[in-house]
Short mmCIF file of C-alpha atoms and ligand atoms in Angstrom, two decimals:
data_model
loop_
_atom_site.label_atom_id
_atom_site.label_comp_id
_atom_site.label_asym_id
_atom_site.label_seq_id
_atom_site.Cartn_x
_atom_site.Cartn_y
_atom_site.Cartn_z
CA MET A 1 37.51 0.50 -0.69
CA ALA A 2 35.85 -2.22 -2.61
CA GLU A 3 33.53 -3.02 -5.43
CA VAL A 4 30.79 -5.48 -4.52
CA VAL A 5 29.66 -7.89 -7.22
CA LEU A 6 26.77 -10.34 -7.07
CA ARG A 7 26.71 -12.96 -9.78
CA LYS A 8 23.61 -15.12 -10.23
CA VAL A 9 23.16 -15.11 -6.47
CA GLU A 10 20.43 -17.40 -5.20
CA LYS A 11 19.04 -18.21 -1.80
CA SER A 12 16.89 -21.13 -0.76
CA TYR A 13 16.11 -21.40 2.92
CA SER A 14 16.25 -24.76 4.68
CA ASN A 15 12.45 -25.08 4.51
CA GLY A 16 12.80 -25.06 0.71
CA PHE A 17 11.58 -21.48 0.24
CA ARG A 18 13.39 -19.74 -2.63
CA ALA A 19 13.89 -16.20 -1.42
CA VAL A 20 16.37 -14.97 -4.06
CA HIS A 21 16.19 -15.98 -7.73
CA GLY A 22 19.53 -15.22 -9.33
CA ILE A 23 20.59 -11.63 -8.71
CA ASP A 24 23.24 -9.97 -10.89
CA LEU A 25 24.43 -6.64 -9.56
CA THR A 26 27.64 -4.64 -9.55
CA ILE A 27 28.02 -1.97 -6.88
CA ALA A 28 30.91 0.35 -7.67
CA GLU A 29 33.60 1.23 -5.16
CA GLY A 30 32.40 4.24 -3.19
CA GLU A 31 28.84 3.96 -4.45
CA PHE A 32 25.80 4.45 -2.23
CA MET A 33 23.40 1.71 -3.33
CA VAL A 34 19.91 1.47 -1.85
CA PHE A 35 17.80 -1.71 -1.89
CA VAL A 36 14.06 -1.01 -1.82
CA GLY A 37 11.02 -3.16 -2.27
CA PRO A 38 7.94 -4.41 -0.46
CA SER A 39 8.14 -6.42 2.73
CA GLY A 40 9.45 -9.94 2.07
CA CYS A 41 11.10 -9.14 -1.28
CA ALA A 42 14.49 -10.35 0.11
CA LYS A 43 16.26 -7.07 0.85
CA SER A 44 17.58 -8.32 4.20
CA THR A 45 18.37 -11.77 2.85
CA THR A 46 20.50 -10.26 0.07
CA LEU A 47 22.28 -7.91 2.47
CA ARG A 48 22.91 -10.71 4.94
CA MET A 49 24.45 -12.86 2.21
CA ILE A 50 26.83 -10.00 1.37
CA ALA A 51 27.64 -9.71 5.08
CA GLY A 52 28.23 -13.44 5.37
CA LEU A 53 25.48 -13.88 7.97
CA GLU A 54 23.53 -16.04 5.57
CA GLU A 55 24.93 -18.70 3.25
CA VAL A 56 24.65 -18.30 -0.51
CA SER A 57 22.75 -21.20 -2.14
CA GLY A 58 23.98 -20.46 -5.66
CA GLY A 59 26.14 -17.96 -7.54
CA ASP A 60 29.03 -15.87 -6.28
CA ILE A 61 29.66 -12.76 -4.23
CA PHE A 62 32.86 -10.75 -4.69
CA ILE A 63 34.05 -7.96 -2.44
CA GLY A 64 37.04 -6.07 -3.82
CA ASN A 65 37.78 -8.79 -6.40
CA GLN A 66 37.85 -11.52 -3.77
CA ARG A 67 35.26 -14.27 -3.89
CA VAL A 68 33.82 -14.24 -0.39
CA ASN A 69 31.25 -17.07 -0.50
CA ALA A 70 33.13 -19.08 2.12
CA LEU A 71 34.70 -16.17 4.02
CA PRO A 72 33.42 -15.50 7.58
CA PRO A 73 31.85 -12.04 8.18
CA LYS A 74 34.82 -10.72 10.14
CA ASP A 75 37.16 -11.25 7.20
CA ARG A 76 34.99 -9.49 4.60
CA GLY A 77 35.95 -5.90 5.41
CA ILE A 78 32.35 -4.99 6.15
CA ALA A 79 30.52 -3.32 9.02
CA MET A 80 26.80 -3.65 9.48
CA VAL A 81 24.30 -1.30 11.14
CA PHE A 82 20.96 -2.80 12.06
CA GLN A 83 17.52 -1.45 12.82
CA ASN A 84 17.86 -2.28 16.53
CA TYR A 85 21.17 -0.66 17.26
CA ALA A 86 22.29 -3.62 19.42
CA LEU A 87 24.51 -1.58 21.74
CA TYR A 88 25.86 -3.02 24.98
CA PRO A 89 23.60 -1.40 27.61
CA HIS A 90 26.17 -1.43 30.42
CA MET A 91 28.89 0.26 28.34
CA SER A 92 29.34 3.95 27.61
CA ALA A 93 29.05 5.20 24.04
CA TYR A 94 32.85 5.35 23.99
CA ASP A 95 33.27 1.75 25.13
CA ASN A 96 30.62 0.54 22.71
CA MET A 97 32.63 2.04 19.88
CA ALA A 98 35.95 0.83 21.30
CA PHE A 99 34.83 -2.75 21.83
CA GLY A 100 35.43 -4.15 18.34
CA LEU A 101 38.71 -2.26 17.97
CA LYS A 102 40.06 -3.65 21.23
CA GLN A 103 39.26 -7.12 19.98
CA GLN A 104 41.25 -6.31 16.86
CA LYS A 105 44.11 -5.46 19.26
CA LEU A 106 44.48 -1.94 17.92
CA ALA A 107 46.73 0.40 19.91
CA GLY A 108 44.93 2.47 22.56
CA ASP A 109 45.83 5.85 21.09
CA GLU A 110 44.69 4.76 17.62
CA ILE A 111 41.37 3.58 19.10
CA ASP A 112 40.98 6.89 20.89
CA ARG A 113 41.77 8.91 17.77
CA ARG A 114 39.24 7.02 15.64
CA ILE A 115 36.48 7.32 18.23
CA ARG A 116 36.98 11.06 18.70
CA GLU A 117 37.01 11.57 14.93
CA ALA A 118 33.80 9.58 14.45
CA ALA A 119 32.17 11.33 17.41
CA GLU A 120 32.92 14.68 15.83
CA THR A 121 31.44 13.72 12.47
CA LEU A 122 28.34 12.34 14.17
CA GLU A 123 28.06 15.16 16.74
CA LEU A 124 28.46 12.76 19.64
CA SER A 125 31.49 14.30 21.34
CA GLN A 126 29.49 15.45 24.36
CA LEU A 127 27.86 12.06 24.82
CA LEU A 128 30.79 9.67 24.84
CA ASP A 129 30.45 8.92 28.57
CA ASN A 130 26.72 8.25 28.38
CA LYS A 131 25.31 4.75 28.44
CA PRO A 132 22.64 3.80 25.87
CA GLY A 133 19.90 4.19 28.50
CA GLU A 134 20.94 7.81 28.94
CA MET A 135 20.60 8.67 25.26
CA SER A 136 17.74 9.32 22.84
CA GLY A 137 16.94 6.85 20.07
CA GLY A 138 18.64 9.05 17.52
CA GLN A 139 21.76 9.40 19.63
CA ARG A 140 21.92 5.63 20.12
CA GLN A 141 21.57 5.11 16.40
CA ARG A 142 24.45 7.51 15.83
CA VAL A 143 26.59 5.54 18.30
CA ALA A 144 25.76 2.42 16.30
CA LEU A 145 26.86 4.28 13.17
CA GLY A 146 30.03 5.39 14.94
CA ARG A 147 30.78 1.83 15.97
CA ALA A 148 30.65 0.83 12.31
CA MET A 149 32.67 3.87 11.23
CA VAL A 150 35.61 3.39 13.58
CA ARG A 151 36.28 -0.01 12.06
CA LYS A 152 37.00 1.76 8.77
CA PRO A 153 35.34 -0.95 6.72
CA ASP A 154 35.52 -1.10 2.94
CA VAL A 155 31.78 -1.71 2.83
CA PHE A 156 29.02 -0.43 5.11
CA LEU A 157 25.83 -2.48 5.20
CA PHE A 158 22.69 -0.87 6.64
CA ASP A 159 19.45 -2.73 7.27
CA GLU A 160 16.66 -0.21 7.89
CA PRO A 161 18.82 1.64 10.40
CA LEU A 162 16.35 4.48 10.92
CA SER A 163 13.07 2.62 11.19
CA ASN A 164 12.98 2.81 15.00
CA LEU A 165 13.27 6.59 15.01
CA ASP A 166 10.50 9.15 14.98
CA ALA A 167 9.96 11.27 11.89
CA LYS A 168 12.16 14.18 12.93
CA LEU A 169 15.09 12.03 14.05
CA ARG A 170 14.89 10.01 10.89
CA VAL A 171 15.46 13.14 8.87
CA SER A 172 18.45 14.35 10.90
CA THR A 173 20.04 10.89 11.07
CA ARG A 174 19.46 10.43 7.36
CA VAL A 175 21.29 13.67 6.72
CA ASN A 176 24.06 12.38 9.00
CA ILE A 177 24.45 9.21 6.97
CA ALA A 178 24.58 11.15 3.71
CA ARG A 179 27.21 13.43 5.24
CA LEU A 180 29.18 10.46 6.52
CA HIS A 181 29.37 9.05 3.00
CA LYS A 182 30.63 12.38 1.64
CA THR A 183 33.06 13.00 4.52
CA LEU A 184 34.64 9.56 4.18
CA LYS A 185 34.99 10.14 0.45
CA ALA A 186 36.64 13.51 1.02
CA GLU A 187 39.06 11.86 3.45
CA GLY A 188 40.05 9.38 0.77
CA GLN A 189 38.14 6.51 2.34
CA ASN A 190 35.97 5.60 -0.59
CA ALA A 191 33.54 3.46 1.37
CA THR A 192 30.89 1.50 -0.50
CA MET A 193 27.49 1.66 1.18
CA ILE A 194 24.56 -0.68 0.75
CA TYR A 195 21.43 0.51 2.44
CA VAL A 196 18.17 -1.38 2.84
CA THR A 197 14.96 0.52 3.37
CA HIS A 198 11.32 0.47 2.43
CA ASP A 199 11.16 4.24 2.86
CA GLN A 200 11.00 5.92 -0.52
CA VAL A 201 12.29 9.23 0.74
CA GLU A 202 15.39 7.57 2.18
CA ALA A 203 15.91 5.70 -1.07
CA MET A 204 15.48 8.75 -3.27
CA THR A 205 17.62 11.08 -1.15
CA LEU A 206 20.47 8.74 -0.15
CA GLY A 207 21.05 6.54 -3.16
CA ASP A 208 23.51 7.18 -5.96
CA ARG A 209 21.52 4.32 -7.44
CA ILE A 210 18.52 2.36 -6.25
CA CYS A 211 17.94 -1.34 -6.76
CA VAL A 212 14.21 -2.14 -6.73
CA LEU A 213 13.51 -5.72 -5.66
CA ASN A 214 10.31 -7.72 -5.86
CA GLN A 215 9.90 -11.34 -4.79
CA GLY A 216 13.62 -12.03 -4.85
CA ARG A 217 14.23 -10.52 -8.28
CA ILE A 218 15.69 -7.22 -9.43
CA MET A 219 13.06 -5.08 -11.14
CA GLN A 220 15.34 -2.17 -12.06
CA VAL A 221 18.64 -0.62 -10.97
CA ASP A 222 19.06 3.06 -11.78
CA THR A 223 19.55 6.55 -10.44
CA PRO A 224 16.64 7.88 -8.36
CA ILE A 225 15.59 10.34 -11.06
CA ASN A 226 15.64 7.71 -13.81
CA LEU A 227 13.57 5.33 -11.73
CA TYR A 228 11.01 8.06 -11.25
CA GLN A 229 10.95 9.39 -14.79
CA ARG A 230 11.67 6.22 -16.75
CA PRO A 231 10.40 3.18 -14.85
CA ALA A 232 11.29 0.09 -16.85
CA ASN A 233 8.16 -1.78 -15.88
CA LYS A 234 4.78 -1.46 -14.24
CA PHE A 235 6.05 -2.67 -10.87
CA VAL A 236 8.65 0.09 -10.54
CA ALA A 237 6.18 2.64 -11.91
CA GLY A 238 3.69 1.79 -9.18
CA PHE A 239 6.24 1.35 -6.40
CA ILE A 240 8.30 4.53 -6.76
CA GLY A 241 6.42 7.77 -6.14
CA SER A 242 3.85 8.91 -3.61
CA PRO A 243 0.96 9.14 -4.17
CA ALA A 244 1.50 6.25 -6.53
CA MET A 245 1.25 6.55 -10.31
CA ASN A 246 -2.25 6.07 -11.70
CA LEU A 247 -2.18 2.77 -13.61
CA VAL A 248 -5.14 1.44 -15.59
CA THR A 249 -5.68 -0.75 -18.61
CA ALA A 250 -6.64 0.98 -21.83
CA THR A 251 -7.21 0.04 -25.46
CA LEU A 252 -5.08 1.72 -28.08
CA GLU A 253 -7.17 2.85 -31.05
CA ARG A 254 -6.08 4.26 -34.35
CA THR A 255 -8.22 7.20 -35.46
CA GLU A 256 -8.20 9.38 -38.56
CA THR A 257 -6.02 11.92 -36.83
CA GLY A 258 -3.73 9.77 -34.74
CA HIS A 259 -3.94 7.38 -31.80
CA GLU A 260 -6.18 7.41 -28.77
CA LEU A 261 -6.32 5.47 -25.53
CA VAL A 262 -9.80 4.30 -24.63
CA LEU A 263 -10.24 3.84 -20.90
CA GLY A 264 -12.63 1.43 -19.20
CA HIS A 265 -15.53 3.87 -19.09
CA GLY A 266 -15.16 4.93 -22.72
CA GLU A 267 -13.18 8.10 -22.07
CA ARG A 268 -10.81 8.85 -24.92
CA LEU A 269 -7.36 10.32 -24.40
CA ARG A 270 -5.31 11.49 -27.33
CA LEU A 271 -1.76 10.14 -27.34
CA PRO A 272 0.90 12.64 -28.42
CA GLU A 273 2.63 11.67 -31.65
CA ALA A 274 6.01 11.11 -29.98
CA LYS A 275 4.48 8.34 -27.84
CA ALA A 276 2.00 7.06 -30.43
CA SER A 277 4.71 6.37 -32.97
CA GLN A 278 6.37 3.97 -30.56
CA VAL A 279 3.27 1.85 -29.93
CA ALA A 280 1.39 2.17 -33.23
CA HIS A 281 1.93 -1.55 -33.90
CA LEU A 282 -0.28 -2.30 -30.90
CA ALA A 283 -3.39 -0.55 -32.30
CA GLY A 284 -6.53 -2.42 -31.30
CA ARG A 285 -4.77 -4.05 -28.33
CA GLN A 286 -4.88 -3.47 -24.61
CA LEU A 287 -2.00 -2.01 -22.65
CA TRP A 288 -1.25 -0.48 -19.28
CA PHE A 289 -1.54 3.29 -19.15
CA GLY A 290 0.29 5.14 -16.36
CA LEU A 291 0.19 8.81 -15.40
CA ARG A 292 1.66 10.40 -12.28
CA PRO A 293 -0.73 12.39 -10.07
CA GLU A 294 1.16 15.63 -10.80
CA HIS A 295 0.37 15.27 -14.49
CA ILE A 296 -3.35 15.59 -13.92
CA THR A 297 -4.45 19.17 -13.24
CA LEU A 298 -7.72 20.93 -12.64
CA ALA A 299 -8.64 22.34 -16.03
CA ASP A 300 -10.29 25.50 -14.78
CA ALA A 301 -7.36 26.31 -12.53
CA SER A 302 -4.74 25.87 -15.22
CA GLY A 303 -6.50 28.30 -17.54
CA ALA A 304 -7.21 25.57 -20.06
CA THR A 305 -9.05 26.44 -23.23
CA PRO A 306 -12.07 24.38 -24.27
CA ASN A 307 -10.27 22.90 -27.26
CA GLN A 308 -7.39 21.57 -25.16
CA PRO A 309 -7.24 17.80 -25.60
CA ASN A 310 -7.64 15.25 -22.86
CA LEU A 311 -10.11 16.98 -20.62
CA VAL A 312 -12.11 14.58 -18.50
CA ASN A 313 -15.14 15.42 -16.42
CA ALA A 314 -15.31 13.26 -13.31
CA PRO A 315 -16.74 13.28 -9.80
CA ILE A 316 -14.27 14.11 -7.03
CA THR A 317 -14.66 11.38 -4.42
CA ALA A 318 -12.24 12.67 -1.79
CA VAL A 319 -9.86 15.55 -1.18
CA GLU A 320 -6.74 15.14 0.97
CA SER A 321 -5.06 18.38 1.91
CA MET A 322 -1.37 18.31 2.79
CA GLY A 323 -1.16 22.02 3.51
CA ASN A 324 1.12 22.86 0.60
CA GLU A 325 -0.73 20.69 -1.91
CA SER A 326 -3.80 18.52 -2.21
CA TYR A 327 -4.61 15.09 -3.56
CA LEU A 328 -7.87 14.94 -5.47
CA HIS A 329 -9.33 11.46 -5.74
CA PHE A 330 -11.77 10.96 -8.58
CA SER A 331 -13.31 8.02 -10.34
CA MET A 332 -13.88 7.09 -13.93
CA GLY A 333 -16.04 4.02 -14.07
CA GLU A 334 -14.41 1.33 -11.95
CA ALA A 335 -11.03 3.01 -11.92
CA SER A 336 -9.99 5.55 -9.32
CA PHE A 337 -7.39 8.21 -9.98
CA VAL A 338 -5.44 10.70 -7.93
CA ALA A 339 -4.44 14.18 -9.04
CA ARG A 340 -1.84 16.15 -7.13
CA VAL A 341 -2.62 19.83 -7.33
CA PRO A 342 -1.47 23.02 -5.61
CA TYR A 343 -3.43 23.65 -2.45
CA HIS A 344 -5.12 26.83 -3.56
CA SER A 345 -6.59 25.43 -6.72
CA HIS A 346 -9.51 23.70 -5.08
CA ALA A 347 -10.03 25.70 -1.89
CA GLY A 348 -13.50 24.94 -0.65
CA LEU A 349 -14.08 22.16 -3.17
CA PRO A 350 -16.46 19.68 -1.56
CA GLY A 351 -16.15 15.96 -2.27
CA GLY A 352 -18.68 14.70 -4.81
CA GLU A 353 -18.58 17.76 -7.06
CA ARG A 354 -17.79 17.12 -10.73
CA LYS A 355 -14.67 18.73 -12.06
CA THR A 356 -12.91 18.95 -15.37
CA LEU A 357 -9.44 17.49 -15.20
CA CYS A 358 -6.68 17.81 -17.72
CA PHE A 359 -4.51 14.71 -18.42
CA ASP A 360 -1.05 15.62 -19.68
CA LEU A 361 -0.22 12.59 -21.81
CA ALA A 362 3.16 13.99 -22.83
CA HIS A 363 4.27 12.48 -19.51
CA CYS A 364 2.36 9.21 -19.69
CA HIS A 365 3.86 5.72 -19.41
CA LEU A 366 2.77 2.68 -21.38
CA PHE A 367 3.45 -0.92 -20.40
CA ASP A 368 2.88 -4.21 -22.17
CA ILE A 369 -0.31 -5.85 -20.95
CA ASP A 370 1.41 -9.24 -20.45
CA THR A 371 5.09 -8.63 -19.72
CA GLU A 372 4.40 -5.31 -17.97
CA GLN A 373 7.64 -3.94 -19.45
CA SER A 374 7.74 -0.35 -20.68
CA LEU A 375 6.73 0.08 -24.32
CA LEU A 376 8.48 3.42 -24.60
CA ARG A 377 12.15 3.55 -25.41
CA GLU A 378 14.34 5.73 -23.28
CA GLU A 379 14.54 9.29 -24.55
N1 ATP B 401 15.15 -18.22 7.93
C1 ATP B 401 14.21 -18.22 6.99
N2 ATP B 401 13.60 -19.36 6.60
C2 ATP B 401 12.67 -19.37 5.62
N3 ATP B 401 12.24 -18.27 4.96
C3 ATP B 401 12.79 -17.11 5.32
C4 ATP B 401 13.79 -17.00 6.33
N4 ATP B 401 14.15 -15.71 6.47
C5 ATP B 401 13.40 -15.03 5.56
N5 ATP B 401 12.58 -15.86 4.88
C6 ATP B 401 11.66 -15.49 3.80
O1 ATP B 401 12.41 -14.94 2.74
C7 ATP B 401 11.73 -13.85 2.14
C8 ATP B 401 12.62 -12.63 2.17
O2 ATP B 401 12.82 -12.23 3.52
P1 ATP B 401 13.63 -10.92 3.88
O3 ATP B 401 13.73 -10.84 5.36
O4 ATP B 401 14.89 -10.91 3.10
O5 ATP B 401 12.65 -9.79 3.32
P2 ATP B 401 12.79 -8.18 3.40
O6 ATP B 401 12.73 -7.68 2.00
O7 ATP B 401 13.97 -7.81 4.21
O8 ATP B 401 11.44 -7.80 4.13
P3 ATP B 401 11.15 -6.63 5.23
O9 ATP B 401 10.97 -5.36 4.46
O10 ATP B 401 9.85 -7.09 5.85
O11 ATP B 401 12.30 -6.59 6.20
C9 ATP B 401 10.45 -13.67 2.92
O12 ATP B 401 9.40 -14.28 2.20
C10 ATP B 401 10.71 -14.40 4.22
O13 ATP B 401 9.51 -14.93 4.75
MG1 MG B 402 14.25 -6.84 6.08
#
């Protein structure tokens, strides 16, 4: 039961490489915080500094109000679950879970009680006598989770714990981790969880909040839905969401009737007044225009009328069908776009055909051309 606070935390490796550039972050007691970001952005480095496996080069880390910079990992009240479960191959699942507790000199019946409880939560009760070699990847990963659980840590640290599992096991183990967080909470053990992943679905479904990192800096910390709907900058806009948000430069022009975005190929898109009023001072300037694939629809399929604004005629360059929906790739000059449409709306549509697409700018995002920060205030 502990809040985790990072204050101006920095990391320089011995070769001089600065991996972390001053991170400020407060993770509430009992919160499920997810770190996401591209490979090399310092997710693991940050987690390992919290764990005490990596020294902090600057700033402070607090766990439950205690400054832990100089505290060894075993005294931090944390348990860590790694990508490679690191189980002892010659020990049964039971003994793997018991190992750390025996070292702590816990009474035998207390050890037994904790293991049976964890095994029940993780649906491992039938497998306690099996050795790692006699279990599936998902079962082994659950034993690794159990081994962390039985220690009853204040803080759980996960570093891509599911990345070795196949798609189906990832889903069930993910659900297990979410359930574990809720179960512990219900039992009054308000465990804080910090979870590193580069999998968006894991981030969106597990996190109370998500911390998006890029090159050792925090880009945004917010709830999954806020990150998706109100990205604070172009990086987060492009990183969260799949297929990714369409992002192109455009020039903002003032017209007699309002404001328009002029795209690279001369296409004009009318900006709704609610957005235009926030960026009117930038008329004549360039900015970044972002629109999620689901906010571009096929005009003929949506029953659009000819006088509907923001219709664009463009050649479809590729169609990807997911079964339930399809991604239409189309180009406008140099820029390529993706629209995400219901499957039926383009049945039989061959690549290369020109289509009329409707851009719903009520949902668009606008970012400063230089700072790449959002130009729209939060609504
Ligand atoms: N021991 C080290 N010495 C020098 N540089 C290192 C060391 N460990 C990591 N780095 C560098 O620090 C940066 C952050 O590494 P880190 O492992 O934290 O990234 P990550 O976000 O976990 O990436 P991934 O998603 O690939 O696991 C990378 O550029 C990496 O090359
Ligand atoms: Mg990593």
